[in-house]
Short mmCIF file of C-alpha atoms (C1' of nucleotides) in Angstrom, two decimals:
data_model
loop_
_atom_site.label_atom_id
_atom_site.label_comp_id
_atom_site.label_asym_id
_atom_site.label_seq_id
_atom_site.Cartn_x
_atom_site.Cartn_y
_atom_site.Cartn_z
CA UNK A 145 143.32 149.27 79.81
CA UNK A 146 139.97 150.74 79.04
CA UNK A 147 138.87 151.05 82.60
CA UNK A 148 139.57 147.60 83.87
CA UNK A 149 142.71 148.54 85.75
CA UNK A 150 140.93 151.25 87.69
CA UNK A 151 138.47 148.92 89.27
CA UNK A 152 138.84 146.98 92.43
CA UNK A 153 138.19 143.34 91.67
CA UNK A 154 138.05 140.26 93.80
CA UNK A 155 141.34 138.54 93.00
CA UNK A 156 141.54 135.14 91.37
CA UNK A 157 137.83 134.91 90.75
CA UNK A 158 135.85 135.39 87.56
CA UNK A 159 132.55 134.38 86.06
CA UNK A 160 131.66 132.96 82.67
CA UNK A 161 128.23 132.81 81.07
CA UNK A 162 126.79 130.24 78.74
CA UNK A 163 124.05 132.29 77.12
CA UNK A 164 121.55 130.02 75.42
CA UNK A 165 119.24 131.15 72.67
CA UNK A 166 116.86 129.31 70.38
CA UNK A 167 116.49 130.46 66.80
CA UNK A 168 113.41 128.38 66.09
CA UNK A 169 115.39 125.32 65.11
CA UNK A 170 118.71 125.11 66.89
CA UNK A 171 119.97 125.72 70.38
CA UNK A 172 122.78 128.25 70.21
CA UNK A 173 125.16 130.04 72.54
CA UNK A 174 126.92 133.39 72.37
CA UNK A 175 130.67 133.24 71.77
CA UNK A 176 133.22 136.06 71.73
CA UNK A 177 136.26 136.29 69.51
CA UNK A 178 139.14 138.25 70.96
CA UNK A 179 140.74 140.86 68.78
CA UNK A 180 143.53 139.70 66.49
CA UNK A 181 144.01 136.41 68.26
CA UNK A 182 141.70 133.79 66.81
CA UNK A 183 140.83 132.99 70.40
CA UNK A 184 137.20 132.16 71.14
CA UNK A 185 135.73 132.42 74.60
CA UNK A 186 132.58 132.59 76.66
CA UNK A 187 131.40 136.02 77.75
CA UNK A 188 132.56 136.62 81.28
CA UNK A 189 134.22 139.05 83.59
CA UNK A 190 135.40 139.88 87.06
CA UNK A 191 133.61 140.72 90.26
CA UNK A 192 134.01 144.08 91.90
CA UNK A 193 134.88 144.07 95.55
CA UNK A 194 131.52 145.48 96.57
CA UNK A 195 129.42 143.48 94.13
CA UNK A 196 127.73 140.13 94.53
CA UNK A 197 128.75 137.43 92.08
CA UNK A 198 125.16 137.16 90.87
CA UNK A 199 125.05 140.88 90.17
CA UNK A 200 128.31 140.76 88.29
CA UNK A 201 126.99 137.96 86.09
CA UNK A 202 123.67 139.76 85.60
CA UNK A 203 125.51 142.86 84.50
CA UNK A 204 127.72 140.84 82.17
CA UNK A 205 124.71 139.28 80.46
CA UNK A 206 123.11 142.68 80.14
CA UNK A 207 126.20 144.16 78.51
CA UNK A 208 126.50 141.36 75.98
CA UNK A 209 122.81 141.06 75.13
CA UNK A 210 121.13 144.29 76.11
CA UNK A 211 118.65 142.26 78.12
CA UNK A 212 117.45 142.73 81.66
CA UNK A 213 115.52 140.24 83.74
CA UNK A 214 117.00 137.19 82.16
CA UNK A 215 116.73 133.65 83.46
CA UNK A 216 120.17 133.22 84.99
CA UNK A 217 121.38 130.26 86.99
CA UNK A 218 124.71 129.71 88.66
CA UNK A 219 125.53 126.08 88.12
CA UNK A 220 129.13 125.36 89.09
CA UNK A 221 132.46 126.79 90.13
CA UNK A 222 135.44 125.57 88.17
CA UNK A 223 138.33 125.45 90.56
CA UNK A 224 141.03 123.24 89.15
CA UNK A 225 144.53 124.58 89.46
CA UNK A 226 145.41 123.72 85.89
CA UNK A 227 142.51 125.56 84.29
CA UNK A 228 144.54 128.78 84.18
CA UNK A 229 146.16 129.43 80.84
CA UNK A 230 148.50 132.42 81.04
CA UNK A 231 149.57 131.92 77.43
CA UNK A 232 146.18 132.76 75.99
CA UNK A 233 145.67 135.67 78.34
CA UNK A 234 149.06 137.11 77.48
CA UNK A 235 148.29 136.97 73.78
CA UNK A 236 145.02 138.79 74.34
CA UNK A 237 146.72 141.47 76.42
CA UNK A 238 149.62 142.05 74.04
CA UNK A 239 147.26 142.10 71.09
CA UNK A 240 145.59 144.98 72.91
CA UNK A 241 148.91 146.74 73.62
CA UNK A 242 148.32 146.47 77.30
CA UNK A 243 150.88 147.07 79.98
CA UNK A 244 151.34 143.49 81.03
CA UNK A 245 153.07 144.59 84.23
CA UNK A 246 150.02 146.33 85.51
CA UNK A 247 147.67 143.61 84.38
CA UNK A 248 149.76 140.68 85.46
CA UNK A 249 147.01 139.76 87.94
CA UNK A 250 145.03 138.55 84.96
CA UNK A 251 147.66 135.91 84.33
CA UNK A 252 147.29 134.29 87.72
CA UNK A 253 145.25 131.27 88.57
CA UNK A 254 141.56 131.93 88.32
CA UNK A 255 138.55 130.12 89.63
CA UNK A 256 135.50 130.87 87.61
CA UNK A 257 131.84 130.72 88.48
CA UNK A 258 129.73 129.25 85.69
CA UNK A 259 126.32 130.70 84.88
CA UNK A 260 123.88 129.77 82.21
CA UNK A 261 121.27 132.16 80.84
CA UNK A 262 118.15 131.44 78.79
CA UNK A 263 117.11 134.27 76.56
CA UNK A 264 114.72 135.11 73.82
CA UNK A 265 116.86 134.96 70.72
CA UNK A 266 114.92 137.62 68.88
CA UNK A 267 115.26 140.30 71.52
CA UNK A 268 119.04 140.17 71.69
CA UNK A 269 121.51 142.69 70.39
CA UNK A 270 124.82 140.85 70.72
CA UNK A 271 127.52 143.30 71.74
CA UNK A 272 131.26 142.48 71.93
CA UNK A 273 133.18 143.39 75.05
CA UNK A 274 136.20 145.66 75.24
CA UNK A 275 138.66 142.90 74.40
CA UNK A 276 136.79 141.26 71.62
CA UNK A 277 135.89 142.37 68.16
CA UNK A 278 133.08 139.98 67.48
CA UNK A 279 130.34 138.13 69.24
CA UNK A 280 128.05 135.66 67.59
CA UNK A 281 125.71 132.75 67.88
CA UNK A 282 127.05 129.23 67.50
CA UNK A 283 124.95 126.09 67.40
CA UNK A 284 125.88 123.90 70.33
CA UNK A 285 127.10 121.10 68.09
CA UNK A 286 129.22 123.44 65.99
CA UNK A 287 131.25 125.26 68.60
CA UNK A 288 134.80 126.32 67.81
CA UNK A 289 137.60 125.34 70.13
CA UNK A 290 137.26 127.70 73.07
CA UNK A 291 140.02 129.01 75.31
CA UNK A 292 140.97 127.39 78.61
CA UNK A 293 138.28 125.00 79.83
CA UNK A 294 135.37 126.88 78.29
CA UNK A 295 134.27 123.94 76.16
CA UNK A 296 134.07 121.97 79.37
CA UNK A 297 132.01 124.72 80.98
CA UNK A 298 129.56 124.60 78.08
CA UNK A 299 129.30 120.84 78.40
CA UNK A 300 128.47 121.06 82.07
CA UNK A 301 125.96 123.86 81.45
CA UNK A 302 124.19 121.66 78.92
CA UNK A 303 123.99 118.79 81.37
CA UNK A 304 122.47 121.00 84.04
CA UNK A 305 120.11 122.65 81.58
CA UNK A 306 118.88 119.27 80.38
CA UNK A 307 118.17 118.00 83.84
CA UNK A 308 116.45 121.25 84.80
CA UNK A 309 114.39 121.57 81.66
CA UNK A 310 111.66 119.08 82.50
CA UNK A 311 111.92 119.37 86.24
CA UNK A 312 111.74 123.14 86.53
CA UNK A 313 110.03 123.77 83.19
CA UNK A 314 112.34 126.58 82.27
CA UNK A 315 112.02 126.02 78.54
CA UNK A 316 109.75 128.95 77.94
CA UNK A 317 112.53 131.39 78.78
CA UNK A 318 113.95 130.58 75.37
CA UNK A 319 110.75 131.64 73.60
CA UNK A 320 108.80 134.83 73.08
CA UNK A 321 106.10 135.41 75.67
CA UNK A 322 103.52 133.86 73.36
CA UNK A 323 104.37 130.67 71.54
CA UNK A 324 102.74 127.68 69.91
CA UNK A 325 102.82 124.14 71.19
CA UNK A 326 105.03 123.20 68.28
CA UNK A 327 107.58 125.86 69.16
CA UNK A 328 107.63 124.68 72.74
CA UNK A 329 108.15 121.13 71.62
CA UNK A 330 111.00 122.16 69.34
CA UNK A 331 112.76 123.86 72.23
CA UNK A 332 112.52 120.70 74.26
CA UNK A 333 113.76 118.63 71.37
CA UNK A 334 116.70 120.95 70.71
CA UNK A 335 117.75 121.03 74.34
CA UNK A 336 117.29 117.35 75.03
CA UNK A 337 118.63 116.44 71.62
CA UNK A 338 115.89 113.90 71.03
CA UNK A 339 112.61 113.65 69.18
CA UNK A 340 109.46 113.78 71.25
CA UNK A 341 106.03 112.43 70.43
CA UNK A 342 103.68 115.22 69.46
CA UNK A 343 100.50 113.95 71.10
CA UNK A 344 102.19 112.82 74.28
CA UNK A 345 104.06 116.09 74.62
CA UNK A 346 100.93 118.14 74.07
CA UNK A 347 98.89 116.13 76.55
CA UNK A 348 101.64 116.36 79.14
CA UNK A 349 102.09 120.11 78.82
CA UNK A 350 98.37 120.76 78.99
CA UNK A 351 97.89 118.46 81.96
CA UNK A 352 100.53 120.34 83.95
CA UNK A 353 98.20 123.31 84.03
CA UNK A 354 100.96 125.86 83.59
CA UNK A 355 99.94 127.21 80.19
CA UNK A 356 97.39 129.82 79.32
CA UNK A 357 95.73 129.54 75.94
CA UNK A 358 95.40 132.63 73.77
CA UNK A 359 94.10 133.46 70.31
CA UNK A 360 95.19 131.44 67.33
CA UNK A 361 98.23 132.29 65.28
CA UNK A 362 97.46 132.58 61.57
CA UNK A 363 100.70 131.94 59.76
CA UNK A 364 99.28 132.13 56.25
CA UNK A 365 99.80 128.41 55.79
CA UNK A 366 97.36 126.03 54.20
CA UNK A 367 96.38 124.21 57.37
CA UNK A 368 94.71 124.59 60.70
CA UNK A 369 96.15 127.43 62.76
CA UNK A 370 97.63 126.60 66.17
CA UNK A 371 96.70 128.26 69.42
CA UNK A 372 99.24 130.45 71.13
CA UNK A 373 100.16 129.87 74.74
CA UNK A 374 101.95 131.72 77.45
CA UNK A 375 103.38 130.68 80.77
CA UNK A 376 100.76 131.16 83.49
CA UNK B 215 148.08 131.24 114.30
CA UNK B 216 148.77 127.54 114.38
CA UNK B 217 150.00 127.34 110.86
CA UNK B 218 147.32 129.23 109.02
CA UNK B 219 149.33 132.41 108.63
CA UNK B 220 152.22 130.61 107.00
CA UNK B 221 150.21 129.32 104.12
CA UNK B 222 149.48 130.97 100.86
CA UNK B 223 145.73 131.05 100.37
CA UNK B 224 143.54 132.24 97.57
CA UNK B 225 142.17 135.51 98.89
CA UNK B 226 138.50 136.08 99.54
CA UNK B 227 137.53 132.50 98.86
CA UNK B 228 136.63 129.72 101.25
CA UNK B 229 134.71 126.48 101.28
CA UNK B 230 132.14 125.11 103.70
CA UNK B 231 130.98 121.53 104.01
CA UNK B 232 127.59 120.19 104.96
CA UNK B 233 128.57 116.71 106.11
CA UNK B 234 125.52 114.47 106.23
CA UNK B 235 125.32 111.31 108.29
CA UNK B 236 122.50 108.93 109.09
CA UNK B 237 122.30 107.38 112.54
CA UNK B 238 119.69 104.81 111.60
CA UNK B 239 116.79 107.13 112.27
CA UNK B 240 117.67 110.77 111.67
CA UNK B 241 119.60 112.71 109.10
CA UNK B 242 122.31 114.71 110.85
CA UNK B 243 125.11 117.09 110.00
CA UNK B 244 128.42 117.89 111.63
CA UNK B 245 128.64 121.28 113.35
CA UNK B 246 131.62 122.96 114.98
CA UNK B 247 131.54 125.18 118.04
CA UNK B 248 134.27 127.79 118.19
CA UNK B 249 136.20 128.09 121.40
CA UNK B 250 134.78 130.39 124.04
CA UNK B 251 132.36 132.07 121.70
CA UNK B 252 129.11 130.16 121.55
CA UNK B 253 129.43 130.47 117.79
CA UNK B 254 128.37 127.48 115.72
CA UNK B 255 129.55 126.94 112.18
CA UNK B 256 129.94 124.49 109.37
CA UNK B 257 133.33 122.86 108.91
CA UNK B 258 135.23 124.73 106.24
CA UNK B 259 138.49 126.29 105.31
CA UNK B 260 140.58 128.07 102.75
CA UNK B 261 142.16 127.03 99.49
CA UNK B 262 145.89 127.03 99.02
CA UNK B 263 147.19 128.80 95.99
CA UNK B 264 148.33 125.59 94.33
CA UNK B 265 145.37 123.46 95.34
CA UNK B 266 142.11 122.81 93.54
CA UNK B 267 138.96 123.77 95.40
CA UNK B 268 137.78 120.16 95.27
CA UNK B 269 141.01 118.98 96.87
CA UNK B 270 140.77 121.58 99.59
CA UNK B 271 137.25 120.43 100.42
CA UNK B 272 138.27 116.77 100.28
CA UNK B 273 141.08 117.48 102.71
CA UNK B 274 138.74 119.42 104.98
CA UNK B 275 136.29 116.54 105.17
CA UNK B 276 139.13 114.14 105.88
CA UNK B 277 140.42 116.26 108.75
CA UNK B 278 137.01 116.55 110.39
CA UNK B 279 135.91 112.96 109.91
CA UNK B 280 139.00 110.87 109.35
CA UNK B 281 137.40 109.55 106.20
CA UNK B 282 138.85 109.23 102.73
CA UNK B 283 136.93 108.57 99.55
CA UNK B 284 133.80 110.27 100.64
CA UNK B 285 130.89 111.21 98.39
CA UNK B 286 131.49 114.92 97.97
CA UNK B 287 129.57 117.27 95.75
CA UNK B 288 130.08 120.96 95.14
CA UNK B 289 126.63 122.45 94.90
CA UNK B 290 126.80 126.24 94.99
CA UNK B 291 128.95 129.28 95.52
CA UNK B 292 127.61 131.84 97.94
CA UNK B 293 128.70 135.23 96.68
CA UNK B 294 126.57 137.90 98.28
CA UNK B 295 128.44 140.94 99.48
CA UNK B 296 126.61 141.02 102.78
CA UNK B 297 127.37 137.45 103.79
CA UNK B 298 130.66 138.54 105.38
CA UNK B 299 130.42 139.01 109.11
CA UNK B 300 133.64 140.57 110.46
CA UNK B 301 132.17 140.75 113.96
CA UNK B 302 131.95 137.01 114.41
CA UNK B 303 135.34 136.43 112.87
CA UNK B 304 136.94 139.00 115.14
CA UNK B 305 135.45 137.36 118.21
CA UNK B 306 136.82 134.02 117.12
CA UNK B 307 140.27 135.46 116.49
CA UNK B 308 140.48 137.42 119.75
CA UNK B 309 139.17 134.43 121.68
CA UNK B 310 142.20 132.63 120.27
CA UNK B 311 144.58 135.47 121.16
CA UNK B 312 145.48 135.95 117.56
CA UNK B 313 147.34 138.82 116.10
CA UNK B 314 144.43 140.45 114.38
CA UNK B 315 146.78 142.61 112.31
CA UNK B 316 148.33 139.66 110.62
CA UNK B 317 145.04 137.86 110.14
CA UNK B 318 143.01 140.84 109.08
CA UNK B 319 142.52 139.17 105.68
CA UNK B 320 140.11 136.83 107.42
CA UNK B 321 137.84 139.77 108.14
CA UNK B 322 137.39 140.72 104.50
CA UNK B 323 134.54 139.77 102.27
CA UNK B 324 134.51 136.09 101.48
CA UNK B 325 132.79 134.06 98.83
CA UNK B 326 132.38 130.49 99.88
CA UNK B 327 131.98 127.34 97.87
CA UNK B 328 129.40 124.99 99.34
CA UNK B 329 129.99 121.24 99.37
CA UNK B 330 127.89 118.48 100.75
CA UNK B 331 129.28 115.12 101.81
CA UNK B 332 127.49 111.85 102.48
CA UNK B 333 129.23 109.62 104.94
CA UNK B 334 128.76 106.46 106.91
CA UNK B 335 127.89 107.70 110.38
CA UNK B 336 129.48 104.78 112.14
CA UNK B 337 132.90 105.14 110.58
CA UNK B 338 133.38 108.74 111.58
CA UNK B 339 135.66 110.10 114.24
CA UNK B 340 134.53 113.72 114.50
CA UNK B 341 137.56 115.94 115.12
CA UNK B 342 137.38 119.66 115.91
CA UNK B 343 139.54 122.06 113.95
CA UNK B 344 142.18 124.37 115.36
CA UNK B 345 139.69 127.12 116.16
CA UNK B 346 136.95 125.03 117.65
CA UNK B 347 136.69 123.03 120.81
CA UNK B 348 133.83 120.80 119.86
CA UNK B 349 132.29 119.13 116.88
CA UNK B 350 129.11 117.17 116.95
CA UNK B 351 126.14 115.75 115.14
CA UNK B 352 122.93 117.74 114.95
CA UNK B 353 119.67 116.50 113.49
CA UNK B 354 118.73 118.67 110.55
CA UNK B 355 115.56 119.90 112.20
CA UNK B 356 117.35 120.77 115.43
CA UNK B 357 120.21 122.90 114.22
CA UNK B 358 121.44 125.76 116.38
CA UNK B 359 121.73 129.23 114.92
CA UNK B 360 124.86 129.11 112.79
CA UNK B 361 127.23 131.96 112.01
CA UNK B 362 126.96 134.09 108.89
CA UNK B 363 124.74 132.48 106.27
CA UNK B 364 125.56 128.89 107.22
CA UNK B 365 121.94 128.00 107.98
CA UNK B 366 121.14 129.13 104.48
CA UNK B 367 123.95 126.97 103.11
CA UNK B 368 122.52 123.95 104.91
CA UNK B 369 119.08 124.68 103.51
CA UNK B 370 120.38 124.83 99.98
CA UNK B 371 122.43 121.65 100.48
CA UNK B 372 119.28 119.85 101.61
CA UNK B 373 117.40 120.99 98.53
CA UNK B 374 120.13 119.75 96.23
CA UNK B 375 120.53 116.50 98.14
CA UNK B 376 116.81 115.83 97.90
CA UNK B 377 116.68 116.37 94.19
CA UNK B 378 119.79 114.25 93.65
CA UNK B 379 118.79 111.41 95.92
CA UNK B 380 116.42 109.64 93.59
CA UNK B 381 117.97 110.81 90.37
CA UNK B 382 121.55 109.85 91.12
CA UNK B 383 120.78 107.23 93.77
CA UNK B 384 123.37 108.48 96.15
CA UNK B 385 121.52 107.32 99.25
CA UNK B 386 123.74 104.33 99.88
CA UNK B 387 126.67 106.59 100.71
CA UNK B 388 124.97 107.22 104.02
CA UNK B 389 124.92 103.52 104.92
CA UNK B 390 127.44 100.83 105.69
CA UNK B 391 128.52 98.83 102.67
CA UNK B 392 125.95 96.17 103.47
CA UNK B 393 122.45 97.23 104.46
CA UNK B 394 118.90 95.95 104.52
CA UNK B 395 116.08 97.21 102.36
CA UNK B 396 114.48 98.74 105.42
CA UNK B 397 117.60 100.72 106.24
CA UNK B 398 117.77 102.00 102.71
CA UNK B 399 114.15 103.03 102.84
CA UNK B 400 114.69 104.84 106.12
CA UNK B 401 117.51 106.85 104.56
CA UNK B 402 115.24 107.92 101.75
CA UNK B 403 112.48 108.77 104.17
CA UNK B 404 114.80 110.82 106.38
CA UNK B 405 116.27 112.76 103.47
CA UNK B 406 113.02 113.38 101.66
CA UNK B 407 111.17 113.92 104.90
CA UNK B 408 108.24 111.79 103.81
CA UNK B 409 106.93 108.29 104.32
CA UNK B 410 107.38 105.85 101.45
CA UNK B 411 105.40 102.73 100.67
CA UNK B 412 107.35 99.61 101.57
CA UNK B 413 106.34 97.38 98.67
CA UNK B 414 106.64 100.08 96.05
CA UNK B 415 110.03 101.15 97.32
CA UNK B 416 111.33 97.58 97.40
CA UNK B 417 110.06 96.78 93.93
CA UNK B 418 111.53 99.99 92.55
CA UNK B 419 114.95 99.46 94.08
CA UNK B 420 115.11 95.86 92.91
CA UNK B 421 113.96 96.74 89.40
CA UNK B 422 116.74 99.31 89.03
CA UNK B 423 119.21 96.46 89.06
CA UNK B 424 121.79 98.32 91.09
CA UNK B 425 121.72 96.18 94.22
CA UNK B 426 123.49 92.96 94.93
CA UNK B 427 121.82 90.58 97.34
CA UNK B 428 123.89 88.96 100.08
CA UNK B 429 123.29 86.63 103.01
CA UNK B 430 120.50 87.34 105.44
CA UNK B 431 120.97 89.41 108.54
CA UNK B 432 119.82 87.62 111.68
CA UNK B 433 119.00 90.29 114.21
CA UNK B 434 117.71 87.95 116.91
CA UNK B 435 114.20 89.22 116.39
CA UNK B 436 111.10 87.07 116.28
CA UNK B 437 110.41 87.44 112.58
CA UNK B 438 111.73 86.71 109.15
CA UNK B 439 115.30 87.92 108.65
CA UNK B 440 115.91 90.43 105.87
CA UNK B 441 118.48 90.05 103.14
CA UNK B 442 121.43 92.36 103.08
CA UNK B 443 122.29 94.31 99.97
CA UNK B 444 125.19 96.28 98.64
CA UNK B 445 125.59 98.74 95.84
CA UNK B 446 126.64 96.89 92.69
"C1'" DA C 63 84.52 122.90 45.84
"C1'" DT C 64 88.55 120.20 46.43
"C1'" DC C 65 93.03 119.43 48.18
"C1'" DT C 66 97.08 119.75 51.51
"C1'" DA C 67 99.40 120.01 55.71
"C1'" DT C 68 99.04 120.65 60.48
"C1'" DT C 69 96.50 120.83 64.74
"C1'" DG C 70 93.58 119.33 68.68
"C1'" DT C 71 91.55 115.50 70.64
"C1'" DC C 72 90.19 110.84 71.31
"C1'" DT C 73 90.92 105.72 71.74
"C1'" DC C 74 93.16 101.72 72.91
"C1'" DA C 75 97.45 99.21 74.18
"C1'" DT C 76 101.33 99.17 77.10
"C1'" DT C 77 103.93 100.34 81.04
"C1'" DT C 78 104.44 102.04 85.56
"C1'" DT C 79 102.84 102.84 90.16
"C1'" DA C 80 99.54 102.27 94.15
"C1'" DT C 81 97.47 99.35 97.44
"C1'" DG C 82 96.45 95.47 99.64
"C1'" DA C 83 96.86 90.38 100.36
"C1'" DC C 84 99.43 86.51 101.64
"C1'" DA C 85 102.73 83.06 102.43
"C1'" DA C 86 107.49 82.46 104.41
"C1'" DT C 87 110.20 82.62 108.43
"C1'" DA C 88 113.31 83.77 112.83
"C1'" DA C 89 112.77 83.90 117.38
"C1'" DT C 90 109.57 83.60 121.54
"C1'" DT C 91 106.10 81.40 124.30
"C1'" DC C 92 103.65 77.76 125.83
"C1'" DG D 33 107.73 70.89 119.40
"C1'" DA D 34 103.52 73.37 118.18
"C1'" DA D 35 101.43 77.84 118.36
"C1'" DT D 36 102.43 82.84 118.36
"C1'" DT D 37 104.40 87.32 116.78
"C1'" DA D 38 106.44 90.64 113.86
"C1'" DT D 39 108.55 91.49 109.69
"C1'" DT D 40 109.96 90.27 105.09
"C1'" DG D 41 109.62 88.95 100.09
"C1'" DT D 42 106.46 88.45 96.50
"C1'" DC D 43 102.29 88.35 94.05
"C1'" DA D 44 97.46 90.13 92.46
"C1'" DT D 45 94.64 93.57 91.19
"C1'" DA D 46 93.42 98.52 90.60
"C1'" DA D 47 94.68 102.99 89.18
"C1'" DA D 48 97.50 106.24 86.75
"C1'" DA D 49 100.76 107.58 83.25
"C1'" DT D 50 102.63 107.00 78.75
"C1'" DG D 51 103.07 105.15 73.92
"C1'" DA D 52 101.19 104.88 69.44
"C1'" DG D 53 98.02 105.64 66.21
"C1'" DA D 54 93.37 107.33 64.24
"C1'" DC D 55 90.57 110.98 62.90
"C1'" DA D 56 87.97 115.06 62.43
"C1'" DA D 57 88.70 120.20 62.16
"C1'" DT D 58 90.52 123.87 59.57
"C1'" DA D 59 93.51 127.83 57.06
"C1'" DG D 60 94.94 128.58 53.02
"C1'" DA D 61 96.24 126.96 48.03
"C1'" DT D 62 94.50 125.08 43.72
#
DNA sequence: ATCTATTGTCTCATTTTATGACAATAATTC
DNA sequence: GAATTATTGTCATAAAATGAGACAATAGAT
């Protein structure tokens, strides 16, 4: 099966990534569709026996997005017995004409380590994996029904992201290296799913002393041009 | 080996618990010493094939403390390749005259799921596990050198506990069901490792509207008796 | 030159937190 | 039983953070 069966994986353990991107308006995540199945899923994979879980996830994100050096945070391990769903897996395998004998290990119970990544939407080249024929961005409030407990994983990732956003100020990982105050505010609003006050937000961000101010950005619009900022 | 070899465990996966207690002054955790080895470790164990990871951890905490319904939070999975330490494990097994053939799976690489528990110090009956001959409380700033990466696990648990303490107000899990404002403050001070202002703390706690006030506690001291509170 | 929409900054009101003051009080001492 | 001691509960005021709006500056369109 395209290389998978040759590798030596840690049994019963996988990882799944909630890869967040921001298109300027909406918070989105990358979703795979498995070939000929109508099954949607988070990008994920298995961990080789001589590979750290973090490295496996890092590699997975790189393969799906083409990006290195991504903000990547392990946020939970999903270890319920009933999260396994051999039915779905079997459909994916048979749709791929796989020897289900040899790959029966994929039908067993799996615990999965959840990661979330924050990436610059514009830099990404979404790339399907060997089982899937499509990968695409979905706004977080327009997700399809995902396989197994993946919708639950997304929900938990969002919770953690929201509580980390202000505290750890990780929002800028969703933006290009230079951005305007308005863009930064829109990221916060999209993640927190609430409107923020422009003046208060601006004062707060500036007072934190974490931003460097650069030249103005002339957008060709009939109004004052905003400064650009970067993370110090 | 006392039952372990008969069970069907998920391979390469374990859990470890940082069990926090508060003795009225210091924040402490429960540490095991393995028989005849001088090796100290966190309480932990393996996950049966038909058992959720949460349930395995819950059961582990119950066996070491005698307590049910404990505040228990999974906070991280430690998945570095180099965290395995076959040397230590082998010493523990041979010290127990175990058939190292049959238990060689315990020498493989393990990923471990970290949990932290908050318990009422006074209710606990610390009980060693089948490999260890002692279990005891250690103040968090006087921990011995622990096996493998367990000191690192404790450090991470402390970080997470600190950031959750105020946000989720989990401090009362370290106290008896009724406690004084001073006791509550001392828990916060011990966990956060910083002095807090009495009046500010009291006003804040009362304003949160999460405490129920009960009868006063007469301690036989020559001063005004404090009210007792419980979590609403 | 005038107009439009957005930006950066300021002001004042409101809320929250810091810091100290003070009266209430449970037990001890005289 | 009155004075003493240590701690508690609450208030008063100062300082800091945030909310809410006003307004001048300005890049481009008209």
